[in-house]
Coordinates of C-alpha atoms (C1' of nucleotides) in Angstrom, one line a residue:
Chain A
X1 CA -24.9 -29.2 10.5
X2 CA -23.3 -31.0 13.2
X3 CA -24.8 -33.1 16.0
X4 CA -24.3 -30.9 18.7
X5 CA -26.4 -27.8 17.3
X6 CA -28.9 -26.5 19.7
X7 CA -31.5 -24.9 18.3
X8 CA -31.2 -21.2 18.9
X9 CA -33.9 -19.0 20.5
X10 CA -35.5 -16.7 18.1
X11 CA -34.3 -13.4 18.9
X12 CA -30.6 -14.9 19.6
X13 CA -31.2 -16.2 16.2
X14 CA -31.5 -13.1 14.8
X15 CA -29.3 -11.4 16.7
X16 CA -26.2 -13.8 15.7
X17 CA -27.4 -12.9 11.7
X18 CA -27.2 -9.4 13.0
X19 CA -24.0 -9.6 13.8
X20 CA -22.4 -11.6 11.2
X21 CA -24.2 -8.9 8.7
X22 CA -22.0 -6.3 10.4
X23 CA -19.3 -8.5 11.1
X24 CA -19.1 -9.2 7.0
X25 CA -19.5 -5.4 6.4
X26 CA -16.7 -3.8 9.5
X27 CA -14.4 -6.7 8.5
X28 CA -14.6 -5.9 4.7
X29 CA -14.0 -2.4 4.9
X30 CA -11.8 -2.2 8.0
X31 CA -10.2 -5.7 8.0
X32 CA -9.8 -8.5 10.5
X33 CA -7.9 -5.6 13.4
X34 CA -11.7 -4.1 13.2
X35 CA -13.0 -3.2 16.7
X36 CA -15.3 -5.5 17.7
X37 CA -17.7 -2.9 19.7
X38 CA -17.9 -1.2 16.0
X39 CA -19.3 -4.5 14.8
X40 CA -21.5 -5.1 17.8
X41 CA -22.9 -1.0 17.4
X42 CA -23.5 -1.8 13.6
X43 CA -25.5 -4.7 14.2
X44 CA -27.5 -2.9 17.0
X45 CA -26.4 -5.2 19.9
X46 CA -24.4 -4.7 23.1
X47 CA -20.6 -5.9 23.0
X48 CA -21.9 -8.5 25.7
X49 CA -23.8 -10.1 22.8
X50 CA -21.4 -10.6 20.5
X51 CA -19.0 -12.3 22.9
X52 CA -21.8 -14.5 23.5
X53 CA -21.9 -16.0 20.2
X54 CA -18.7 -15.7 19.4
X55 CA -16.4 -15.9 22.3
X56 CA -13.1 -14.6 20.3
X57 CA -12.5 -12.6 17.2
X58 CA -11.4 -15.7 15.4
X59 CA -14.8 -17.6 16.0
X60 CA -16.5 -14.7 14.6
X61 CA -14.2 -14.1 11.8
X62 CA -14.5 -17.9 10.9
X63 CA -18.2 -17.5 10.9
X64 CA -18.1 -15.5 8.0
X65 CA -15.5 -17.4 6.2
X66 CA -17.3 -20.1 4.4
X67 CA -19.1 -17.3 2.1
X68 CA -16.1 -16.3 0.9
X69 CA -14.7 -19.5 0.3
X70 CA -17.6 -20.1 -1.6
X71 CA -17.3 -17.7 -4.1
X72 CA -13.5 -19.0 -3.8
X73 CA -14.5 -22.0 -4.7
X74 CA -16.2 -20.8 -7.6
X75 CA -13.2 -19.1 -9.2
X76 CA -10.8 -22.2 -8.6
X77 CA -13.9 -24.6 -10.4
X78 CA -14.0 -22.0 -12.8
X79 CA -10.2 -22.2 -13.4
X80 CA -10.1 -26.2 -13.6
X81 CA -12.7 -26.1 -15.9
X82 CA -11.0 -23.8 -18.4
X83 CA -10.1 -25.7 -21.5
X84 CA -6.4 -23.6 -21.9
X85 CA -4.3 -24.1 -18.7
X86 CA -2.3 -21.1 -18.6
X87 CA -5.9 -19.1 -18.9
X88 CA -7.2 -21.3 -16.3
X89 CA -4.5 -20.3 -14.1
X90 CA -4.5 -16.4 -15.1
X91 CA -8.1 -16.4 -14.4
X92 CA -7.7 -17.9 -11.3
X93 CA -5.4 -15.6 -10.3
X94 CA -7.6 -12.5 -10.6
X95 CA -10.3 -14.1 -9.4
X96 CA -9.0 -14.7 -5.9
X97 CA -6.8 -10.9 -5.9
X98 CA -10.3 -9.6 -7.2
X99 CA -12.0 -11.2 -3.7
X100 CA -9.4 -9.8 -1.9
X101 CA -9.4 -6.7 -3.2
X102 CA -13.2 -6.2 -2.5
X103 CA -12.9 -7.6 1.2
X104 CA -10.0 -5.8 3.2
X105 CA -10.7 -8.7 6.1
X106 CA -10.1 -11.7 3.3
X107 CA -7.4 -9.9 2.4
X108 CA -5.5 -9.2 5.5
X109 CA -6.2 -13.0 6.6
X110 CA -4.8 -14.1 3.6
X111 CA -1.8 -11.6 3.8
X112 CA -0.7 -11.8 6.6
X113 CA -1.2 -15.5 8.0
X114 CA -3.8 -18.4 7.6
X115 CA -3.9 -19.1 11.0
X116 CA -7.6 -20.2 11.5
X117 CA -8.8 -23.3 13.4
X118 CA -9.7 -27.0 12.4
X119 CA -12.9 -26.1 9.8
X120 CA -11.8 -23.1 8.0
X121 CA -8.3 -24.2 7.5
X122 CA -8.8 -27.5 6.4
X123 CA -11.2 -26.1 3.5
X124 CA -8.4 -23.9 3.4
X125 CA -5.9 -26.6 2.6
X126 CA -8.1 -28.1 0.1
X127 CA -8.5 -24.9 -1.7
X128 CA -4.6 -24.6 -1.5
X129 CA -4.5 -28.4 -3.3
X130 CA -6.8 -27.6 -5.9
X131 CA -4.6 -24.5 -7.0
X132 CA -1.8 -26.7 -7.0
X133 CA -3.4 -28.8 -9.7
X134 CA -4.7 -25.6 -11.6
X135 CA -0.7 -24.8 -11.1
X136 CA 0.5 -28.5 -12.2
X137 CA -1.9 -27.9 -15.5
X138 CA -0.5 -25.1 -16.4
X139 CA 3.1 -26.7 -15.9
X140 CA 2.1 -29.6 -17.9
X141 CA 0.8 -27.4 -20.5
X142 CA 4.4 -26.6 -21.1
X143 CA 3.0 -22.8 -20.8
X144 CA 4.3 -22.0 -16.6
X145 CA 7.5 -21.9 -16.2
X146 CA 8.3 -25.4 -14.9
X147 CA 10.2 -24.1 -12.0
X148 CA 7.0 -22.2 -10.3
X149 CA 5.9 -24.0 -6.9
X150 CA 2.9 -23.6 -4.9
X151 CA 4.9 -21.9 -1.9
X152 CA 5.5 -19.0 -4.8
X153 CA 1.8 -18.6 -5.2
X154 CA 1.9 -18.0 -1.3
X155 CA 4.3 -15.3 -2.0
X156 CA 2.6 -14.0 -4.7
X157 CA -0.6 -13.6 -2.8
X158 CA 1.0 -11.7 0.2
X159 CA 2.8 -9.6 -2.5
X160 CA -0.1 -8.1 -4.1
X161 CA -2.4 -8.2 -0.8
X162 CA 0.1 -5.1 0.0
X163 CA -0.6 -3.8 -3.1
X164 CA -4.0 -3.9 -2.8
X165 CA -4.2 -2.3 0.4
X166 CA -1.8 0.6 -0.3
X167 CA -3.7 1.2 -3.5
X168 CA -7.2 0.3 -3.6
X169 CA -8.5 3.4 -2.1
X170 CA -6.7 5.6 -5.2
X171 CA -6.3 3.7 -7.8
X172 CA -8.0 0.2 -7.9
X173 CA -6.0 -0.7 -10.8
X174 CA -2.8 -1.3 -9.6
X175 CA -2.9 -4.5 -8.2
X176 CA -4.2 -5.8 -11.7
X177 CA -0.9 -4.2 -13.3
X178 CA 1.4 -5.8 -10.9
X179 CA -0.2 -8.9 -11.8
X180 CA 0.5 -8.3 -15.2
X181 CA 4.1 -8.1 -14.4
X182 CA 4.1 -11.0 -12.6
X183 CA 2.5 -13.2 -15.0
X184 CA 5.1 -11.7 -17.4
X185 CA 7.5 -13.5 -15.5
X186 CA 5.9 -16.5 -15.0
X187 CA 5.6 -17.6 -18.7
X188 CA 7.6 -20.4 -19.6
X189 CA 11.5 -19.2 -21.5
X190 CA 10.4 -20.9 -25.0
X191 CA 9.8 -23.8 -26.2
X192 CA 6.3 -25.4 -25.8
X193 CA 7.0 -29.1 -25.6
X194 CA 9.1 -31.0 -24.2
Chain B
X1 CA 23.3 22.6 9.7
X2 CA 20.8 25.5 9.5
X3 CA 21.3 28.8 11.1
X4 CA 18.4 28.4 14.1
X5 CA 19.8 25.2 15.8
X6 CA 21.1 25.9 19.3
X7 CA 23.7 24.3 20.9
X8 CA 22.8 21.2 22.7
X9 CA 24.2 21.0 26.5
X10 CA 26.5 18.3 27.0
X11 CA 24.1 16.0 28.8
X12 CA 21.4 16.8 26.4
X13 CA 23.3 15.6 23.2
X14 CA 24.2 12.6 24.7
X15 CA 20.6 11.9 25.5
X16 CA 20.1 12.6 22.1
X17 CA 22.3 10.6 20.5
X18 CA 21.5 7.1 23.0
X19 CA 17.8 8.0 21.6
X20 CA 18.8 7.2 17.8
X21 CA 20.6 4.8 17.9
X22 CA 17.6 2.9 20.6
X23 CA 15.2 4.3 18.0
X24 CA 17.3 3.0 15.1
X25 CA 17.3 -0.3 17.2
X26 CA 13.8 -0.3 18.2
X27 CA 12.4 0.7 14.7
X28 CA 14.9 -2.0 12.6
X29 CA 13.4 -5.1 15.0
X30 CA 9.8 -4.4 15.9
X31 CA 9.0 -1.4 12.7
X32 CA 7.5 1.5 13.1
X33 CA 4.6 1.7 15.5
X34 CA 7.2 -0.3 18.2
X35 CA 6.2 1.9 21.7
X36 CA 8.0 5.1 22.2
X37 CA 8.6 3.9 26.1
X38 CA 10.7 0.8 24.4
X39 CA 13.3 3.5 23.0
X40 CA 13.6 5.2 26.1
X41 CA 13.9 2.4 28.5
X42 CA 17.4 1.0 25.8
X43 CA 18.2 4.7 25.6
X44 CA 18.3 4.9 29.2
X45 CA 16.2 8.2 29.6
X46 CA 12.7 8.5 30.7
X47 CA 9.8 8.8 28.4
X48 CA 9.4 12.5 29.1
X49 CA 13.3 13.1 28.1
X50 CA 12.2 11.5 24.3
X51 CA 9.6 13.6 24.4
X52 CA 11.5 16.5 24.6
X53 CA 14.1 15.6 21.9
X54 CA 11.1 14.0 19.9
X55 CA 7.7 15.7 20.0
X56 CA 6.5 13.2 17.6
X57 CA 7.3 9.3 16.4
X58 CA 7.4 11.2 13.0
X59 CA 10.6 13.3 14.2
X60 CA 12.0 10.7 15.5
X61 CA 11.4 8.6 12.9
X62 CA 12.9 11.2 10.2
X63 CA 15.5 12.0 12.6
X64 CA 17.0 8.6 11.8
X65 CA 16.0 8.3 8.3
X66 CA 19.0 10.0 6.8
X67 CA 21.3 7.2 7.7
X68 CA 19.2 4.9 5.9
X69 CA 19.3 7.1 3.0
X70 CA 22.5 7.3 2.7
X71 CA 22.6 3.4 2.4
X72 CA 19.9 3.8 -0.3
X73 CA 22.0 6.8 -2.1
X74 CA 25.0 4.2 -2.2
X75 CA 23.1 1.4 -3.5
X76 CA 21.9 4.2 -6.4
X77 CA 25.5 5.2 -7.2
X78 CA 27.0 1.9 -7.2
X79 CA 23.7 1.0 -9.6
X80 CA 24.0 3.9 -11.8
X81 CA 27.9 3.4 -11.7
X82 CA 27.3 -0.3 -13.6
X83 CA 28.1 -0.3 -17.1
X84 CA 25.5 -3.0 -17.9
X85 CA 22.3 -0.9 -17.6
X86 CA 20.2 -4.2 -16.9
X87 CA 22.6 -5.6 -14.1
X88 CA 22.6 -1.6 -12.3
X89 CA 18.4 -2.0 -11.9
X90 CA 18.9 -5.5 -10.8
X91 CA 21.0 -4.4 -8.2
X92 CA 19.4 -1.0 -7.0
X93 CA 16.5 -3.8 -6.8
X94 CA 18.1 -5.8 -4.5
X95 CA 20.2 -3.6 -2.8
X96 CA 17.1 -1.5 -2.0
X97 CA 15.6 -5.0 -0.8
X98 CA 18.2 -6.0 1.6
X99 CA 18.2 -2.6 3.2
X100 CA 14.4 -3.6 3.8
X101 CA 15.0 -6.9 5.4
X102 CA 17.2 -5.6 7.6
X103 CA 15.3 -2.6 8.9
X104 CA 11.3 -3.2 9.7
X105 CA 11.3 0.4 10.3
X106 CA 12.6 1.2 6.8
X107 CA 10.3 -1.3 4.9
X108 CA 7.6 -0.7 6.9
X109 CA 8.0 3.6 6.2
X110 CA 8.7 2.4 2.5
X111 CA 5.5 0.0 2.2
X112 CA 3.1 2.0 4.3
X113 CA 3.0 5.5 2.9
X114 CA 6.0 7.9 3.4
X115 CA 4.3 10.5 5.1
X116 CA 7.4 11.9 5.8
X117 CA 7.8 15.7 6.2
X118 CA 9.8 18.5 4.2
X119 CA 13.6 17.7 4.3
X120 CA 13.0 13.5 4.8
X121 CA 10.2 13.8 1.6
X122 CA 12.7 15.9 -0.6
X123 CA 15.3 13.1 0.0
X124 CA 13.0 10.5 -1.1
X125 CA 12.1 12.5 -4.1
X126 CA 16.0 12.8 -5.3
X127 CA 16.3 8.8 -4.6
X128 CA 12.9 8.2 -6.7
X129 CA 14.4 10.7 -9.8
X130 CA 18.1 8.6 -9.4
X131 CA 15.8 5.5 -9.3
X132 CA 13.9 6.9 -12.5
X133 CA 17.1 7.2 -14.1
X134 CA 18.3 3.8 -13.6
X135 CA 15.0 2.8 -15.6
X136 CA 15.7 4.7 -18.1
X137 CA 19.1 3.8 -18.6
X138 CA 17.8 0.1 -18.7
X139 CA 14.9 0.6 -20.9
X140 CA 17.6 2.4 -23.3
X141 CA 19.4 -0.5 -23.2
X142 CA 16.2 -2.3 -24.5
X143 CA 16.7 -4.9 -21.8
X144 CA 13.6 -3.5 -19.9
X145 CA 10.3 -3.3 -21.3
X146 CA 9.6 -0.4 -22.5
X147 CA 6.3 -0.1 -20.4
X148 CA 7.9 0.0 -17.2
X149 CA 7.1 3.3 -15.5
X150 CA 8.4 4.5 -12.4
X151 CA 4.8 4.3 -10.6
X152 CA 5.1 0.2 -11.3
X153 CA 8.8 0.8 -8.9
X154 CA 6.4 2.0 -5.9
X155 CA 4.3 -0.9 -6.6
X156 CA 6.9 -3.5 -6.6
X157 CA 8.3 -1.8 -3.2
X158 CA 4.9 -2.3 -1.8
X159 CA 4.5 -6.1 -3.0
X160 CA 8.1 -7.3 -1.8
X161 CA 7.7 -5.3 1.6
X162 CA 5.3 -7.7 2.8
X163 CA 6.9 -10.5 1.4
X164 CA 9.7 -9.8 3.2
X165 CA 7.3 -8.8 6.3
X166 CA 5.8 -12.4 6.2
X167 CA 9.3 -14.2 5.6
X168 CA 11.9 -12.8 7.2
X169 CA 11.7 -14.6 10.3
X170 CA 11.0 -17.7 8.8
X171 CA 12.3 -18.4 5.5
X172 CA 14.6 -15.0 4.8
X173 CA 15.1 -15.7 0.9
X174 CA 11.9 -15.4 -0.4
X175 CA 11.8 -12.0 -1.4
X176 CA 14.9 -13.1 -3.8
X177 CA 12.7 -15.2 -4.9
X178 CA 9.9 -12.7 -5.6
X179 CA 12.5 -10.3 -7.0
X180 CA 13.5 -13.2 -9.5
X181 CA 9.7 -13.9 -10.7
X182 CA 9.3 -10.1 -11.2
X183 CA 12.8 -9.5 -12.7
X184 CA 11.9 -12.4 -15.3
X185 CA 8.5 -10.2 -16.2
X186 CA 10.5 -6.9 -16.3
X187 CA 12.6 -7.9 -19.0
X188 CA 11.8 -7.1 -22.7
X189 CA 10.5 -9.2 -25.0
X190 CA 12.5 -9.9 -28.1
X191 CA 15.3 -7.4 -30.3
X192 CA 17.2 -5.8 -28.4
X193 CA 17.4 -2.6 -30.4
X194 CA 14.8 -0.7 -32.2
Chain C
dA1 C1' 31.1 28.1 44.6
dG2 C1' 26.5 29.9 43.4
dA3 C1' 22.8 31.4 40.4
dG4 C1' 20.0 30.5 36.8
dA5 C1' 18.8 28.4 32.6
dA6 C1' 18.5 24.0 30.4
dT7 C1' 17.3 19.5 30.9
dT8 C1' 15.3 15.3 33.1
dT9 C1' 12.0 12.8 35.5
dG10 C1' 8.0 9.7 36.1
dA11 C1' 3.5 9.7 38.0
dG12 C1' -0.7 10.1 36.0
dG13 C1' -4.6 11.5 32.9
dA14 C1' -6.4 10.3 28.3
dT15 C1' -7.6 7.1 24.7
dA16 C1' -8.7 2.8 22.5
dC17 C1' -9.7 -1.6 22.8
dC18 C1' -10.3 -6.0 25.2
dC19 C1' -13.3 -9.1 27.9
dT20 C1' -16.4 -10.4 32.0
dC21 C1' -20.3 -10.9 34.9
dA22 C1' -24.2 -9.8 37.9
dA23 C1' -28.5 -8.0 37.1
dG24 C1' -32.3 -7.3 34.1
dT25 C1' -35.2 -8.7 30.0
dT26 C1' -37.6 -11.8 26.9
dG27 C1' -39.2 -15.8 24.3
dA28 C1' -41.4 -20.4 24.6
dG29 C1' -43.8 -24.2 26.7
dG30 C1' -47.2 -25.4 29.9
Chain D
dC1 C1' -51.0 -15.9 32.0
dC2 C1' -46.8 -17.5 34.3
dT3 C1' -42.6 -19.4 34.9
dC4 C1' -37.9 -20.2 34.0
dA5 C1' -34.2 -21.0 31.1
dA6 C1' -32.2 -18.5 27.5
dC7 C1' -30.6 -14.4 26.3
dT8 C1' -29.1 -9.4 26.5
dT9 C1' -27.1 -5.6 28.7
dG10 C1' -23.5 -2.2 29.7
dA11 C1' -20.8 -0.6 33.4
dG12 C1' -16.4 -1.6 34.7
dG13 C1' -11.8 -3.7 35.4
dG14 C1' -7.6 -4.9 32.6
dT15 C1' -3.9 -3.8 29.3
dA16 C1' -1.2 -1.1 26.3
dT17 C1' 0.2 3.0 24.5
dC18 C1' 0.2 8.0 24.2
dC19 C1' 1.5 12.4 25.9
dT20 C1' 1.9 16.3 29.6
dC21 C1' 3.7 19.0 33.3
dA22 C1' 5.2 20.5 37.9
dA23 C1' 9.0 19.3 40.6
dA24 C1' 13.7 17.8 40.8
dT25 C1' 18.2 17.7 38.9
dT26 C1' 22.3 19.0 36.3
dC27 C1' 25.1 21.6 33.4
dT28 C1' 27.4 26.1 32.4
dC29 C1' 29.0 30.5 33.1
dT30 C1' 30.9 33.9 35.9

DNA sequence: AGAGAATTTGAGGATACCCTCAAGTTGAGG
DNA sequence: CCTCAACTTGAGGGTATCCTCAAATTCTCT
C-alpha cells in the first residue's frame, strides 16, 4: 500500500501469513491477553519470528484488524441502507455484538479500550461516525428515544461484551436477550412525530 | 461460630484481622487478582504470615465477603421493605450497583463467576431468592414485564459490571445511565392490571 | 522465669510470560 | 554454484506473581 513497503522475502512472506493465521485464530478464541509464544507455536515459527514482524502485540493485533473491520463495515452499510431506521439501527446492533461474540480478541478490544495506533483508530473513528448517523436516523425517524447519544452506544457495547464473555461458552443466547432488553428501553415514550 | 475453631493467640488474631481489612483494601481498589504480597506488605506481616491465615486468595477472598453481604442483605430489606413494588427493584438495582462501584473486588467476584465455596455460595443463593422476590413483587404489580426472569438479573449484573469497570475512573455516572436505559426496557408495556 | 507450642519470617524455587540478540540458516541475484 | 543480505532460531535474562518451609521469634501457661 504505502511507499515505504519493501518487498518481503518469500519465506518471510509466508511466514508473516503464518502468523497472522494463528494470530486471527489464538486471538479469537483466547482474546487480545493471548500468549504470544502460543501464536508463534500455532503458526510453526519461533517467538524470535514473530517479534520480527511484529515488534509489539499491538502491531500484530492491528494486523489483523482491518478484516474485521471489513466485515464491520459491512453491517454498518448494511444498516444505512436499510429503508426503516429503527431496523437499520437494530440490525446494526446485532451485527457488530454478533462479531464480537464470534471473536473473543474483537471483543475484548472493543470492551475494554480502543486504544490502537494512527490506522486502525482512525477507521475506527469513522466507523464510530457512521453509527452516529445510523443513530441520528433512527432519532429523526421519531422511533429512538431522542435522548440516546453515541457515548451510550459506547456503554452499551462494553455492557454486552461482558455478557458475551461470561456467557458465550454456555449459553450463546444471552447476549441476544440482553439486547432485547435494551432495545426495549431504547424505543421512543410515544408519539411518532413531532 | 462452629464448634472446631480454635482460639486464635493474641498476636495471631491481630494479624488476622490487619489482613482483612488490607485485603478488603486491596481487593475494593485494584479487584480481585490484586497480588497477595500487596495485602501483606499494608497488613504489615510477611507473605508467609497470609499464607498461613489464608491458604488460598479464595479464602481470603470469602473471608471478607460476608461484610459485603451484609451491605447487599440491607439493600434487599430496605427494597423489599418499599411499598411501591417498582421503586423497591429500582433500588435493590442501584443499591446493588453502588456497592459495585465502590468495591472492584465485589463487582469483579459478581461479574466474573462466583466461584465461591459452601458458606459464601449459600449466602449468594439466599440474596438471589430475596432478589427473586423483589421481581416478583414487581411483576405483580404489573409494572415489570412479565418476561423478566431472574437469569436476565445475572445478565444485567454482568453488563453494568464492566460498565462500571470501564467508567469508574473516568466518568463514575455511567452505569446510572445504563441502569436508566435498561430500567426504561424493564418496565411493562401497557394496563397495568390483568 | 522457663519450656514448649503457636506463630512469623523471608529467602528462594516454580511458573508464566515478556523480549532480545548472537549465531545459524536460507532465498535471490549474479 | 556462490555469496551475502535477509531471515530465523531458541536459549536466556527480565519481571511479576505464586507458594513453601526450615529457622527464628513470640505468646501462653505453669
Amino acid at each position: 500500500m504505502a511507499a515505504g513497503t519493501k518487498p518481503l522475502r518469500a519465506d518471510a512472506a509466508r511466514n508473516r501469513d503464518k502468523l497472522l493465521a494463528a494470530a486471527t485464530q489464538v486471538f479469537g478464541e483466547r482474546g487480545m491477553n493471548a500468549p504470544l509464544e502460543e501464536i508463534a507455536r500455532r503458526a510453526g515459527v519461533s517467538i524470535g519470528t514473530l517479534y520480527n514482524h511484529f515488534p509489539t502485540r499491538d502491531a500484530l493485533f492491528e494486523a489483523i484488524f482491518p478484516d474485521r473491520l471489513a466485515a464491520l463495515d459491512r453491517v454498518i452499510d448494511s444498516a444505512l441502507a436499510d429503508p426503516d431506521p429503527w431496523h437499520g439501527l437494530v440490525s446494526f446492533l446485532e451485527g457488530l455484538f454478533a462479531l464480537q461474540a464470534q471473536d473473543r480478541g474483537l471483543n475484548d478490544a472493543v470492551a475494554a479500550q480502543w486504544r490502537l495506533t494512527a490506522e486502525a483508530s482512525a477507521a475506527c473513528t469513522r466507523g464510530f461516525e457512521q453509527a452516529g448517523q445510523i443513530i441520528e436516523r433512527a432519532k429523526r425517524s421519531g422511533r429512538l428515544r431522542p435522548d440516546f447519544e453515541p457515548q451510550d452506544l459506547v456503554t452499551l457495547v462494553w455492557a454486552v461484551s461482558q455478557v458475551i464473555r461470561e456467557s458465550i461458552d454456555t449459553a450463546p443466547d444471552t447476549w441476544r436477550r440482553c439486547l432485547d432488553l435494551f432495545l426495549d428501553g431504547l424505543r421512543a415514550p410515544e408519539s411518532s412525530t413531532t
